[in-house]
mmCIF file of C-alpha atoms in Angstrom:
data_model
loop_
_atom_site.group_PDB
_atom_site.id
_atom_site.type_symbol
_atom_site.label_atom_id
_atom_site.label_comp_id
_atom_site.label_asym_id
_atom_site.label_seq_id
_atom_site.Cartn_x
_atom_site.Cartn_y
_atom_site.Cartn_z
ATOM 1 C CA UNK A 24 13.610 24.442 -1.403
ATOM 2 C CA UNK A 25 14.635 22.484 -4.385
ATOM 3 C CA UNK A 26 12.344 19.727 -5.988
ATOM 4 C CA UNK A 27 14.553 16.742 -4.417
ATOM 5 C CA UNK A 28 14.071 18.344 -0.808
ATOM 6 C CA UNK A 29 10.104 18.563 -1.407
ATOM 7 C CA UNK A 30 10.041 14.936 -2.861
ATOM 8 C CA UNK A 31 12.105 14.079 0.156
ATOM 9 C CA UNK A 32 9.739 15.447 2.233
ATOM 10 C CA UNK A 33 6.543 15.177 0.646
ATOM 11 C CA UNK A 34 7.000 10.930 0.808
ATOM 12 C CA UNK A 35 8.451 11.848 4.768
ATOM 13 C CA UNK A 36 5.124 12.584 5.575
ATOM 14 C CA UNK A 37 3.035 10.293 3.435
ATOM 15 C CA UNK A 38 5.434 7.283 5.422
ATOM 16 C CA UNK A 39 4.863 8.721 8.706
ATOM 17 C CA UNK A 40 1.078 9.068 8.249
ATOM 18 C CA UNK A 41 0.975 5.088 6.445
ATOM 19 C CA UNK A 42 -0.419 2.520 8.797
ATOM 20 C CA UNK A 43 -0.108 -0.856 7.206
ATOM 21 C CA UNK A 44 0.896 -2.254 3.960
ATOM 22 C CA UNK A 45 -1.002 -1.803 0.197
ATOM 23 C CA UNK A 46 -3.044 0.616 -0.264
ATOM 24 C CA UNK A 47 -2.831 1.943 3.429
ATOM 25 C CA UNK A 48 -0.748 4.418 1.387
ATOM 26 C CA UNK A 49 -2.938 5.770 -1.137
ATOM 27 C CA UNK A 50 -4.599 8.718 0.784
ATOM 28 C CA UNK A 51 -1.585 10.144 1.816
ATOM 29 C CA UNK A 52 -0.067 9.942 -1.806
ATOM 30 C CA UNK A 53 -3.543 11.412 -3.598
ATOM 31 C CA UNK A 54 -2.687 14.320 -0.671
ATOM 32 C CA UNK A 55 0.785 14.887 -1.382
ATOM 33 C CA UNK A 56 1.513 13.941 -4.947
ATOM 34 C CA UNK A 57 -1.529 14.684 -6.754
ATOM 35 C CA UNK A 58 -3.477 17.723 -4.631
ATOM 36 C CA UNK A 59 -0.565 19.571 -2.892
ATOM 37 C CA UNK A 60 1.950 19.121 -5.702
ATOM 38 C CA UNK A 61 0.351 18.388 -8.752
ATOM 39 C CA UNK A 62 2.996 15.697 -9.640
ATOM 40 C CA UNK A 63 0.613 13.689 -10.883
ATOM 41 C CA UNK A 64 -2.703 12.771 -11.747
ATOM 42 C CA UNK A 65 -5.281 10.713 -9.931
ATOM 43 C CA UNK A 66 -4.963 8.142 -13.013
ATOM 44 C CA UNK A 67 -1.144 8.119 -13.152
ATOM 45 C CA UNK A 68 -1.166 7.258 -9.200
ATOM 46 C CA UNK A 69 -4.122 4.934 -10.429
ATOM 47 C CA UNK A 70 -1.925 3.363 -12.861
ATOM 48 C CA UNK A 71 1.222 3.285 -10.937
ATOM 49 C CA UNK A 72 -0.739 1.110 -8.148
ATOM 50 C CA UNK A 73 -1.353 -1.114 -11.732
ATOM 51 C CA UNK A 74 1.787 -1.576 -12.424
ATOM 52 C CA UNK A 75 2.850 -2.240 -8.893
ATOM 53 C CA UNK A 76 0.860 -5.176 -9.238
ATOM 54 C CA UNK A 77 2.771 -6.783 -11.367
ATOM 55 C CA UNK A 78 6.612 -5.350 -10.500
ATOM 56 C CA UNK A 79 8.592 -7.297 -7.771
ATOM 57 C CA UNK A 80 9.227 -5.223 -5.164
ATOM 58 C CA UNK A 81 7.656 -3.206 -2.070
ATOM 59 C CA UNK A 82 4.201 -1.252 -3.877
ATOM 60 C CA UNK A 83 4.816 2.190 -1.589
ATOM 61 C CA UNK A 84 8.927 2.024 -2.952
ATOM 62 C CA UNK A 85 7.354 1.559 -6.676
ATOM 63 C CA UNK A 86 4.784 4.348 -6.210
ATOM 64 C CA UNK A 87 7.345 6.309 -4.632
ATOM 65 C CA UNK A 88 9.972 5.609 -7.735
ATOM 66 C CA UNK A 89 7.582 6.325 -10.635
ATOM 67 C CA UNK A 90 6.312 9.886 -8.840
ATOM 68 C CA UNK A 91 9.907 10.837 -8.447
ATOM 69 C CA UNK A 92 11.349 9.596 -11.293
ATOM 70 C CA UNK A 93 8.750 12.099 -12.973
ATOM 71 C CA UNK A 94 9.615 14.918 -11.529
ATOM 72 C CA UNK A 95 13.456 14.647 -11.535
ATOM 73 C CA UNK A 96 14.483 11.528 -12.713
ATOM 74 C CA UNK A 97 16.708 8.705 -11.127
ATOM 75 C CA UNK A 98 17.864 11.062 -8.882
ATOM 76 C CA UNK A 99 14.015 12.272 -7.893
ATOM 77 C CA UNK A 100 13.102 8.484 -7.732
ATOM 78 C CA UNK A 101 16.145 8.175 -5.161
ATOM 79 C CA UNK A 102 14.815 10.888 -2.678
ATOM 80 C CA UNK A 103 11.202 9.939 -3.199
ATOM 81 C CA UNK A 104 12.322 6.166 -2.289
ATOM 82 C CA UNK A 105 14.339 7.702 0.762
ATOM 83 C CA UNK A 106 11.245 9.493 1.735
ATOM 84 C CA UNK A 107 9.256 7.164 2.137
ATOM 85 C CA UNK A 108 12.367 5.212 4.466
ATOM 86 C CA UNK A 109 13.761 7.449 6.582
ATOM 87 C CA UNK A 110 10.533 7.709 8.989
ATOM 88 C CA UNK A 111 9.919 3.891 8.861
ATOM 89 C CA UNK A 112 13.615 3.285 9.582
ATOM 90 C CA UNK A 113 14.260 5.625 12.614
ATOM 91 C CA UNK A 114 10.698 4.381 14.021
ATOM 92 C CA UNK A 115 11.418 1.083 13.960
ATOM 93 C CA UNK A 116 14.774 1.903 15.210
ATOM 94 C CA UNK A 117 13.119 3.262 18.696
ATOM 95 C CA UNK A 118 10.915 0.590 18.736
ATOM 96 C CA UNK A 119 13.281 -2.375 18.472
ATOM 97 C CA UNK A 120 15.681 -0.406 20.910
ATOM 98 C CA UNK A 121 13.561 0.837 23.682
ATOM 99 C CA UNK A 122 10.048 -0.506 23.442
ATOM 100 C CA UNK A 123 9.804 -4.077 22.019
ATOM 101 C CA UNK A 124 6.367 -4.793 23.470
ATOM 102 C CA UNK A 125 5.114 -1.960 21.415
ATOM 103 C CA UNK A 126 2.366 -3.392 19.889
ATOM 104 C CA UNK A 127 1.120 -5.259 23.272
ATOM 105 C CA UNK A 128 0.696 -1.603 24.524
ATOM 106 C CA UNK A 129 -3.169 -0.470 25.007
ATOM 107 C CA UNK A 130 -2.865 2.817 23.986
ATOM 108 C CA UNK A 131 -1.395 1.690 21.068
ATOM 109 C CA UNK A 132 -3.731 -0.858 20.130
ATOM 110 C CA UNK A 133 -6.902 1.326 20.833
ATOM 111 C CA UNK A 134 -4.940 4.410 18.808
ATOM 112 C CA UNK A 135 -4.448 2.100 16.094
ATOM 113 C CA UNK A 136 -8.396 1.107 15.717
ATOM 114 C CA UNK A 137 -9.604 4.341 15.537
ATOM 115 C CA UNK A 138 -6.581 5.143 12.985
ATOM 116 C CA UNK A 139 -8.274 1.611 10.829
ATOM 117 C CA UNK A 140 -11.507 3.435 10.488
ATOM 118 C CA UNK A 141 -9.923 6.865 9.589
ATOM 119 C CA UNK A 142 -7.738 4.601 7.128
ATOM 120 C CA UNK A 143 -10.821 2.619 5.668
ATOM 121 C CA UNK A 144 -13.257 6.260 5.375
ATOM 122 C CA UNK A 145 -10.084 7.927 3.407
ATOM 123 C CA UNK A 146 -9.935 4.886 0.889
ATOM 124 C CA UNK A 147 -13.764 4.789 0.325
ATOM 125 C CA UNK A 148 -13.392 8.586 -0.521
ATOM 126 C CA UNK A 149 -10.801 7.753 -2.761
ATOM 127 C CA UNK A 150 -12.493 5.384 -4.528
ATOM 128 C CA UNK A 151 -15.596 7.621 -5.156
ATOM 129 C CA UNK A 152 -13.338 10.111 -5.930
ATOM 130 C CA UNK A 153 -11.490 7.644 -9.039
ATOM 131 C CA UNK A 154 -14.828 6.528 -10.465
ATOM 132 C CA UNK A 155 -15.545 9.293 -12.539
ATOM 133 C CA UNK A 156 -12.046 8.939 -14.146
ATOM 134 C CA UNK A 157 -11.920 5.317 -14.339
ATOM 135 C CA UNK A 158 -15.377 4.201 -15.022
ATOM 136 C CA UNK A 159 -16.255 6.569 -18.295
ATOM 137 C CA UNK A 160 -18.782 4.617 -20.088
ATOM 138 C CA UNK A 161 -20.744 1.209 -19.710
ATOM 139 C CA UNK A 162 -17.796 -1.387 -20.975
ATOM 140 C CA UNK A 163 -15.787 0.135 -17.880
ATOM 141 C CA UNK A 164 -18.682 -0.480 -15.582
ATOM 142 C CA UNK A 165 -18.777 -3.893 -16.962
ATOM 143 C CA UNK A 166 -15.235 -4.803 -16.412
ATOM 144 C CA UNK A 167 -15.316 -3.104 -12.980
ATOM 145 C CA UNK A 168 -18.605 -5.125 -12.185
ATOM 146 C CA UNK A 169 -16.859 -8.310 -13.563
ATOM 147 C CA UNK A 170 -13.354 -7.915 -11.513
ATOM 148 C CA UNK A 171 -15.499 -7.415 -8.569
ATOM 149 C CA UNK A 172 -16.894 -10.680 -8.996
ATOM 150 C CA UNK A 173 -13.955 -12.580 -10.455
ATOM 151 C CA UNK A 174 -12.161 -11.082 -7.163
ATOM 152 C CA UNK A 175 -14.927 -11.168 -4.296
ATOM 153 C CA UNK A 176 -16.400 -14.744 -5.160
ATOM 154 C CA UNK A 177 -13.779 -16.837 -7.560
ATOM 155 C CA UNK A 178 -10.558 -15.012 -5.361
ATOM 156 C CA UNK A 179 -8.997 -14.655 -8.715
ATOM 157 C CA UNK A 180 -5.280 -13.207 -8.421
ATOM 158 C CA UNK A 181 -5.150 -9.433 -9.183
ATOM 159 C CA UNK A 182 -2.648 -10.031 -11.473
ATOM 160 C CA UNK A 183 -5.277 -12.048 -14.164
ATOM 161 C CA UNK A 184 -7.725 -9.573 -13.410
ATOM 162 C CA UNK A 185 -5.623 -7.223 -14.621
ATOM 163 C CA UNK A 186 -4.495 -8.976 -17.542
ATOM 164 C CA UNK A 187 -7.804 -9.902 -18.080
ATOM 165 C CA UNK A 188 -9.506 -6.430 -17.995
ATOM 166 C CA UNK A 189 -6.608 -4.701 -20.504
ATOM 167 C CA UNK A 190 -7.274 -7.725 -22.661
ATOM 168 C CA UNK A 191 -11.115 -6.561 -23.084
ATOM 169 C CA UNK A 192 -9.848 -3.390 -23.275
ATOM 170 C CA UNK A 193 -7.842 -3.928 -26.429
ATOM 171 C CA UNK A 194 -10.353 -5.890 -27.900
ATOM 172 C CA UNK A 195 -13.109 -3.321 -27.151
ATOM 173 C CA UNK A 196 -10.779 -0.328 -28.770
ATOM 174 C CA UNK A 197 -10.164 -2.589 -32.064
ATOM 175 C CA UNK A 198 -14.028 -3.403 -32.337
ATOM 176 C CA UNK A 199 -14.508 0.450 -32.073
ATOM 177 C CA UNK A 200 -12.031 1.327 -34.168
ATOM 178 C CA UNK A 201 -13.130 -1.405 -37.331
ATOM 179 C CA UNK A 202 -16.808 -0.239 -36.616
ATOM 180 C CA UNK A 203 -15.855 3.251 -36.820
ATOM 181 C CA UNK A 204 -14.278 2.119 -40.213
ATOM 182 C CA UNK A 205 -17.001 0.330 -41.468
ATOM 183 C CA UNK A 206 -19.160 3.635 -40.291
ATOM 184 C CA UNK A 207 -17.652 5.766 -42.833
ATOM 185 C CA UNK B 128 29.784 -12.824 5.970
ATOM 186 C CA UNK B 129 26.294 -11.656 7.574
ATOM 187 C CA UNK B 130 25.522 -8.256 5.951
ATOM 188 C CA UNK B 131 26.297 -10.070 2.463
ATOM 189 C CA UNK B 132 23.800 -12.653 3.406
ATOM 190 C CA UNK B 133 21.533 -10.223 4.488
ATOM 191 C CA UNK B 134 21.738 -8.423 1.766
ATOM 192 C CA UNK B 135 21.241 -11.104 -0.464
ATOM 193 C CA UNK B 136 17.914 -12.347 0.998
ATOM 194 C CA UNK B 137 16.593 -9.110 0.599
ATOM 195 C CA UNK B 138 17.651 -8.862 -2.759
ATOM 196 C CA UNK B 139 15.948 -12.136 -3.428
ATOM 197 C CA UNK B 140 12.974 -10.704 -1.660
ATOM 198 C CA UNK B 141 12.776 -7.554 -3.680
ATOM 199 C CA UNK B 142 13.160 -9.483 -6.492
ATOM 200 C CA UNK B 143 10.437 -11.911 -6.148
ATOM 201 C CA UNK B 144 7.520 -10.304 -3.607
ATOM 202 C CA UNK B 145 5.193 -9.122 -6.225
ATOM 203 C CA UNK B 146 2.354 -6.534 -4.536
ATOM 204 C CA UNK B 147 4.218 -5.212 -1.567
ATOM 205 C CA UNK B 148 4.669 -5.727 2.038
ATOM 206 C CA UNK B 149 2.459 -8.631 2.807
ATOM 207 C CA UNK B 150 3.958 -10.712 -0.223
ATOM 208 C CA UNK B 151 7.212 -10.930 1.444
ATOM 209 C CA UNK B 152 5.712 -12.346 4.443
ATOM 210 C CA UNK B 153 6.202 -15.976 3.314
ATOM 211 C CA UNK B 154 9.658 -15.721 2.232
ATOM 212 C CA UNK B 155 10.391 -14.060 6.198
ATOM 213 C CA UNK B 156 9.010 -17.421 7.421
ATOM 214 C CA UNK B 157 10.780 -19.441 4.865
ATOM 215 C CA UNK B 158 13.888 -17.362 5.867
ATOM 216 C CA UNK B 159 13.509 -18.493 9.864
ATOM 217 C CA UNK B 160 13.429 -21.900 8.998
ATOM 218 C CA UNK B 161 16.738 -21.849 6.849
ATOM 219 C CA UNK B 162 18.660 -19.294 8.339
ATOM 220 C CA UNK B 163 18.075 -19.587 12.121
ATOM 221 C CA UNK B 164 18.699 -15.660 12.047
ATOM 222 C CA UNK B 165 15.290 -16.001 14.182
ATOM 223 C CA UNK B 166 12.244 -18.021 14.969
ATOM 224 C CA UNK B 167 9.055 -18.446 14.377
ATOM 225 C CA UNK B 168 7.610 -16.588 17.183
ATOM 226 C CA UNK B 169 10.083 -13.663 17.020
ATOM 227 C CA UNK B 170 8.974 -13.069 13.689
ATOM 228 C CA UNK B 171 5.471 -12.843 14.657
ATOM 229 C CA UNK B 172 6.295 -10.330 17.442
ATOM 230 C CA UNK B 173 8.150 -8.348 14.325
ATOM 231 C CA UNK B 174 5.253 -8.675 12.442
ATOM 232 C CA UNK B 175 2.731 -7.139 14.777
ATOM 233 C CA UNK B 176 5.021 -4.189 15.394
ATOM 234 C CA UNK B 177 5.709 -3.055 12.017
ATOM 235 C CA UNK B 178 1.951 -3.309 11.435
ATOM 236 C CA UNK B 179 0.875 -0.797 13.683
ATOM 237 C CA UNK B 180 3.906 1.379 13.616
ATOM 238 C CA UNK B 181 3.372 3.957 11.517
ATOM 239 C CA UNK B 182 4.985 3.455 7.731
ATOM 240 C CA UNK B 183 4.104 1.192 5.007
ATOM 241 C CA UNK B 184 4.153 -1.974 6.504
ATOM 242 C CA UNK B 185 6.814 -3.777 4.089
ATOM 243 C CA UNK B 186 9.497 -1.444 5.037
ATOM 244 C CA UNK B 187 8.775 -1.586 8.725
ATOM 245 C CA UNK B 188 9.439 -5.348 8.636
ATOM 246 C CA UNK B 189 12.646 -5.393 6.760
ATOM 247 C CA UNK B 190 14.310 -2.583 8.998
ATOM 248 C CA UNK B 191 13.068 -4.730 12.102
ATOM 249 C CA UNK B 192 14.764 -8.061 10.676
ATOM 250 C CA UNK B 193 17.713 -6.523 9.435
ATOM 251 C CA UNK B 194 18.145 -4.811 13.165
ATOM 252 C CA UNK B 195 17.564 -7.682 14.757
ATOM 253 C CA UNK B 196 19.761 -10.176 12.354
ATOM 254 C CA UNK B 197 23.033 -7.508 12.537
ATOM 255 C CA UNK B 198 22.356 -4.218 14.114
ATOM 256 C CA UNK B 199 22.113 -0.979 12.674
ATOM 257 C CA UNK B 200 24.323 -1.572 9.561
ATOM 258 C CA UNK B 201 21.690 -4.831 9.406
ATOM 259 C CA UNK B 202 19.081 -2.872 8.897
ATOM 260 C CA UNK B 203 20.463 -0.917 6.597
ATOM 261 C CA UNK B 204 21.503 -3.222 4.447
ATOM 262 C CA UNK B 205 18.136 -5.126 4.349
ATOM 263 C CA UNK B 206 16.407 -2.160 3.259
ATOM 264 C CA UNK B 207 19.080 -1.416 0.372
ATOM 265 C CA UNK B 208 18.729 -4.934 -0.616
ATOM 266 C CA UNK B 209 14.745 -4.647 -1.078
ATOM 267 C CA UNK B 210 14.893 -1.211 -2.457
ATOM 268 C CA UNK B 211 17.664 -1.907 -4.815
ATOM 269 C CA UNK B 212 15.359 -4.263 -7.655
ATOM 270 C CA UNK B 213 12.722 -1.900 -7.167
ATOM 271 C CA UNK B 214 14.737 0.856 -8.138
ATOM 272 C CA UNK B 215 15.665 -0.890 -11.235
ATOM 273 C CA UNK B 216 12.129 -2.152 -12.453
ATOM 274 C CA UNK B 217 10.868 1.052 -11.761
ATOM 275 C CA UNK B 218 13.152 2.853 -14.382
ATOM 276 C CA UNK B 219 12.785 0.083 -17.049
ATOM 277 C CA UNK B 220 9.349 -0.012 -16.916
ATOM 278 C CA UNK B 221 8.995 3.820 -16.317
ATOM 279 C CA UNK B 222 11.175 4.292 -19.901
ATOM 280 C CA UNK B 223 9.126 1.966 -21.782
ATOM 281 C CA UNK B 224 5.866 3.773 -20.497
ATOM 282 C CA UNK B 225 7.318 6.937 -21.981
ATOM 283 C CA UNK B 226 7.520 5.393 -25.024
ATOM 284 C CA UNK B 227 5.222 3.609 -25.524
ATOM 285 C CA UNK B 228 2.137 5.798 -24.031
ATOM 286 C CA UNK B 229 0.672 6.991 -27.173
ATOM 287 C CA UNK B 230 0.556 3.689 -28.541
ATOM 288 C CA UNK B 231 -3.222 2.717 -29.403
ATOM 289 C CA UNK B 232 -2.790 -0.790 -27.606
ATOM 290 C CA UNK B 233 -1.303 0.505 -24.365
ATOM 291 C CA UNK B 234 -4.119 2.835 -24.168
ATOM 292 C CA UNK B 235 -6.407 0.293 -24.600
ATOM 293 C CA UNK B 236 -5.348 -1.477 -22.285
ATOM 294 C CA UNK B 237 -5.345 1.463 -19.557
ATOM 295 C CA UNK B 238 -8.799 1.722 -20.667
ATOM 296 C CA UNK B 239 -9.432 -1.587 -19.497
ATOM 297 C CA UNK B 240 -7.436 -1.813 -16.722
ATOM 298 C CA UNK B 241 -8.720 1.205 -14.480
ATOM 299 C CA UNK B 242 -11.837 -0.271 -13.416
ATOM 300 C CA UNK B 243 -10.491 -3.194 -12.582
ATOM 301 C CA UNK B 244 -8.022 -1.642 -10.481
ATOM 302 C CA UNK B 245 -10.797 0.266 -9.162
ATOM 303 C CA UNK B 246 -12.493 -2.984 -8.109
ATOM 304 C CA UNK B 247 -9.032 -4.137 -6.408
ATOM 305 C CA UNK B 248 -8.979 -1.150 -4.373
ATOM 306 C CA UNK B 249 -12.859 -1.642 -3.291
ATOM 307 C CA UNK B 250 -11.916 -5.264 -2.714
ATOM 308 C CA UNK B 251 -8.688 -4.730 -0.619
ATOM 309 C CA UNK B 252 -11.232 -2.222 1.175
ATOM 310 C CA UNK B 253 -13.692 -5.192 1.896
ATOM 311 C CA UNK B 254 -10.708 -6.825 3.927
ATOM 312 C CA UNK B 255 -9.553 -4.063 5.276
ATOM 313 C CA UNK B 256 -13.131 -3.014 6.590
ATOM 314 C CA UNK B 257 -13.227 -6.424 8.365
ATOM 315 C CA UNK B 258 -10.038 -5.387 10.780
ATOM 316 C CA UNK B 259 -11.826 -2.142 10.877
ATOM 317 C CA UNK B 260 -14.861 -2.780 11.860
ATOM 318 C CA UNK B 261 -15.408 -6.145 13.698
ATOM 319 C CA UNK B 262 -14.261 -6.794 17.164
ATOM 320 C CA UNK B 263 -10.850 -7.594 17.638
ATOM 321 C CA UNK B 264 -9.355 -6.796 20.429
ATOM 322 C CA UNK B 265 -11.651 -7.875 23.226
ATOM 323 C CA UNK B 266 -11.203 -9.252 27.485
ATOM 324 C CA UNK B 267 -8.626 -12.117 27.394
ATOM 325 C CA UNK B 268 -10.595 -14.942 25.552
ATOM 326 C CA UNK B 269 -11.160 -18.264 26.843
ATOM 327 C CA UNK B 270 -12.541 -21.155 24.544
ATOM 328 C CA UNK B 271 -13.172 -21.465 21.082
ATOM 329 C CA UNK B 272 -17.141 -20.109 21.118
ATOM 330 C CA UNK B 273 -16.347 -16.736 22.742
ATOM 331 C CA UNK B 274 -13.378 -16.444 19.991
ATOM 332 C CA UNK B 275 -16.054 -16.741 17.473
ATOM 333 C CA UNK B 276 -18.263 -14.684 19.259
ATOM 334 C CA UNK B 277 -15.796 -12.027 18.904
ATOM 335 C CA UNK B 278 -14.875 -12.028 15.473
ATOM 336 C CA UNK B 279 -18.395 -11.614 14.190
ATOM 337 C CA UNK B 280 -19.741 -9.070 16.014
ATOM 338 C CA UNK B 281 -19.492 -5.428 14.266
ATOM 339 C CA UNK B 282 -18.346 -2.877 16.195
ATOM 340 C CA UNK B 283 -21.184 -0.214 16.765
ATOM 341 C CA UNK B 284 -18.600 2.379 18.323
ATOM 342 C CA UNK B 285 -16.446 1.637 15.175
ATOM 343 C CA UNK B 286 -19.397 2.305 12.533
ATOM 344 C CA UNK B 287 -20.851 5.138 14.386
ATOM 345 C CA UNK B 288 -16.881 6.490 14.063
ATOM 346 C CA UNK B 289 -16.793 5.672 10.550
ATOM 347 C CA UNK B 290 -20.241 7.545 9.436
ATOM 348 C CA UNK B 291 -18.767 10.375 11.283
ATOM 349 C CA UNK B 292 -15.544 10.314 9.635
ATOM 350 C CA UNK B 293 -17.670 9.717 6.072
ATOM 351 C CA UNK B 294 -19.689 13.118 6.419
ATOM 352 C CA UNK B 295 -16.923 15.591 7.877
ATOM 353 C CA UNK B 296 -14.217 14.317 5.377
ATOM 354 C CA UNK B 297 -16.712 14.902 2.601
ATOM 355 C CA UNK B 298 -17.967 18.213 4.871
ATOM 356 C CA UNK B 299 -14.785 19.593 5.960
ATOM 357 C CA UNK B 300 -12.108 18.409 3.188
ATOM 358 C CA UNK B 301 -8.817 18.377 5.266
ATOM 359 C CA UNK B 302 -5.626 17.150 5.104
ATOM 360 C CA UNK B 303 -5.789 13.098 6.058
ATOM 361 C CA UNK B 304 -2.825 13.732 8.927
ATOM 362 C CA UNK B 305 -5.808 15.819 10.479
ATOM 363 C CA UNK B 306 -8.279 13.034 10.290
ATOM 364 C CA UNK B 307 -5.905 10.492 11.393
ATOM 365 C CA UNK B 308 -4.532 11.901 14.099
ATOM 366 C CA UNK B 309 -7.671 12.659 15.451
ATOM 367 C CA UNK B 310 -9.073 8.888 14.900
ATOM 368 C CA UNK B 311 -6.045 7.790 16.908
ATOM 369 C CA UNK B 312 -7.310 10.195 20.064
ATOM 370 C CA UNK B 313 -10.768 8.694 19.747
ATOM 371 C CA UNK B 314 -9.476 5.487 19.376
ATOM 372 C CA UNK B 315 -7.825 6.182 22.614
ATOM 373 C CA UNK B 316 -10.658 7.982 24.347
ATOM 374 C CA UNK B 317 -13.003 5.523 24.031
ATOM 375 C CA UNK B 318 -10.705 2.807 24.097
ATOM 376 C CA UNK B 319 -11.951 1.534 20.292
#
């Protein structure tokens, strides 16, 4: 199979398996892109949801696009993008054809609260398994500690924490780097 | 012509929905106002559907809108208009990334910028926990008490689902479809 089919594929099944929007989709991309494939590493998928912070656009298209464009450039980005479409599309297709009361139906409704907890367990494993990677020393702790509270209490927008938290990390980096100078 | 229109909008709403599916939601109700492609309420009913049909929520709605605005070719269209600028921010910003990734201030900024993303993801989690975990859907609800009755209440058959889930995922590392799938029978069973 060549690496366009698998990308096709791969972001088939991390669409099909993606209940809701954001970071719904991070589970099935850790699976797929970064354990399965190795087309990535948990920071680059941790930097790629970054970025798709501040890029217009739809975050799981973005992901998608960066992944792919890795492996085999515009054209990888393409059937990554297409991937992550075609199961949404036909879905919705069915739905809006044959069953528009979908989401009125019980079995739906209690499927879809058990699938909310699944959903919320696979993120909080996710996010024990990023802390080692992106909390290495105290500073990072800090700035984690701080967004928390910037975002939890003061509903600052994700985009100035961002900004905010590479700031302090430039300005931490230089202070190392002119102490290290100073050092020797 | 309609698919040009159509097209257009979701141009415009590629262009300008920063953060994903949700972010597009106001321009949708902006867009029902101006365009009369389809009201308020319709849009809701939309809404609901592509949010618990499975696939990331953002595309779900724009197929949906674009079927419902002009058909098949509708929905195609929509989705190539709100694909289309993220194609082409994604390999801009992808290029400069390349070159510039050894560069000591893009680093340091990485450096920086990890844990915070880290705290978005625990914070998104927060929310998402809420629709997780408290009563939602409960016996038709009269008055305003019982409504507030209901949305504070955690979920005990939720939790008690979730501490499960936390110990075998950790236990029994599978693939998520597995864990998923089998949330959605529980879900089911016990009617969650």
């Amino acid at each position: 199979m060549t690496l366009l089919w698998q990308l096709f594929w791969a972001f088939c099944r991390v669409s099909l398996f993606t209940f809701g929007g954001g970071l719904a989709i991070l589970p099935m991309v850790q699976k797929e892109a970064v354990e399965a494939h190795q087309w990535a590493t948990k920071e680059e998928v941790l930097d790629y949801y970054a970025i798709g912070q501040f890029l217009p656009g739809l975050n799981a298209l973005n992901t998608a696009g960066f992944i792919g464009l890795k492996q085999k450039g515009v054209a990888g980005a393409i059937a990554a993008g297409l991937g992550i479409i075609f199961p949404s599309f036909v879905i919705i297709m069915v739905i809006a054809v044959a069953f528009l009361n979908f989401s009125d139906i019980p079995v739906v409704q209690h499927a879809i609260a058990g699938i909310r907890v699944a959903v919320l367990v696979l993120i909080i494993n996710i996010v024990v398994s990023l802390w080692k990677v992106s909390i290495p020393g105290a500073l990072a702790f800090l700035i984690f500690i701080g967004a928390i509270i910037a975002g939890f209490f003061f509903s600052l927008s994700p985009v100035y924490i961002i900004l905010i938290a590479a700031a302090v990390g430039i300005c931490f980096n230089i202070a190392l780097k002119r102490g290290r100078r100073r050092g020797v | 012509m309609i698919f040009w229109q159509l097209f257009y909008e979701f141009f415009k709403i590629g262009l300008f929905a920063f953060g994903g599916g949700l972010a597009a939601l106001p321009f949708l109700y902006h867009l029902s106002i101006r365009s009369h492609w389809f009201d308020y309420e319709t849009l809701s009913n939309m809404v609901a559907i592509a949010q618990s049909a499975p696939g990331p929520f953002g595309i779900n709605i724009t197929t949906f809108v674009g079927y419902h605005v002009a058909g098949f070719i509708g929905a195609l269209v929509a989705i190539l208009g709100i694909a289309l600028p993220s194609l082409i921010f994604v390999l801009l910003v992808a290029k400069l990334l390349n070159r510039y990734q050894d560069n000591f201030f893009v680093h340091s900024a990485f450096y920086g910028l990890r844990p915070a993303v880290l705290a978005l993801i625990v914070l998104a989690a927060l929310q998402f926990g809420q629709t997780a975990l408290l009563h939602s859907v409960q016996e038709p609800i009269h008055g305003a008490m019982q409504i507030q009755f209901a949305t504070t209440v955690l979920d005990a058959r939720a939790l008690i689902l979730m501490a499960a889930l936390l110990f075998l995922t950790n236990r029994f590392p599978k693939h998520p479809i597995f864990y998923i799938a089998i949330s959605a029978v529980i879900g089911i069973i016990f009617k969650l």
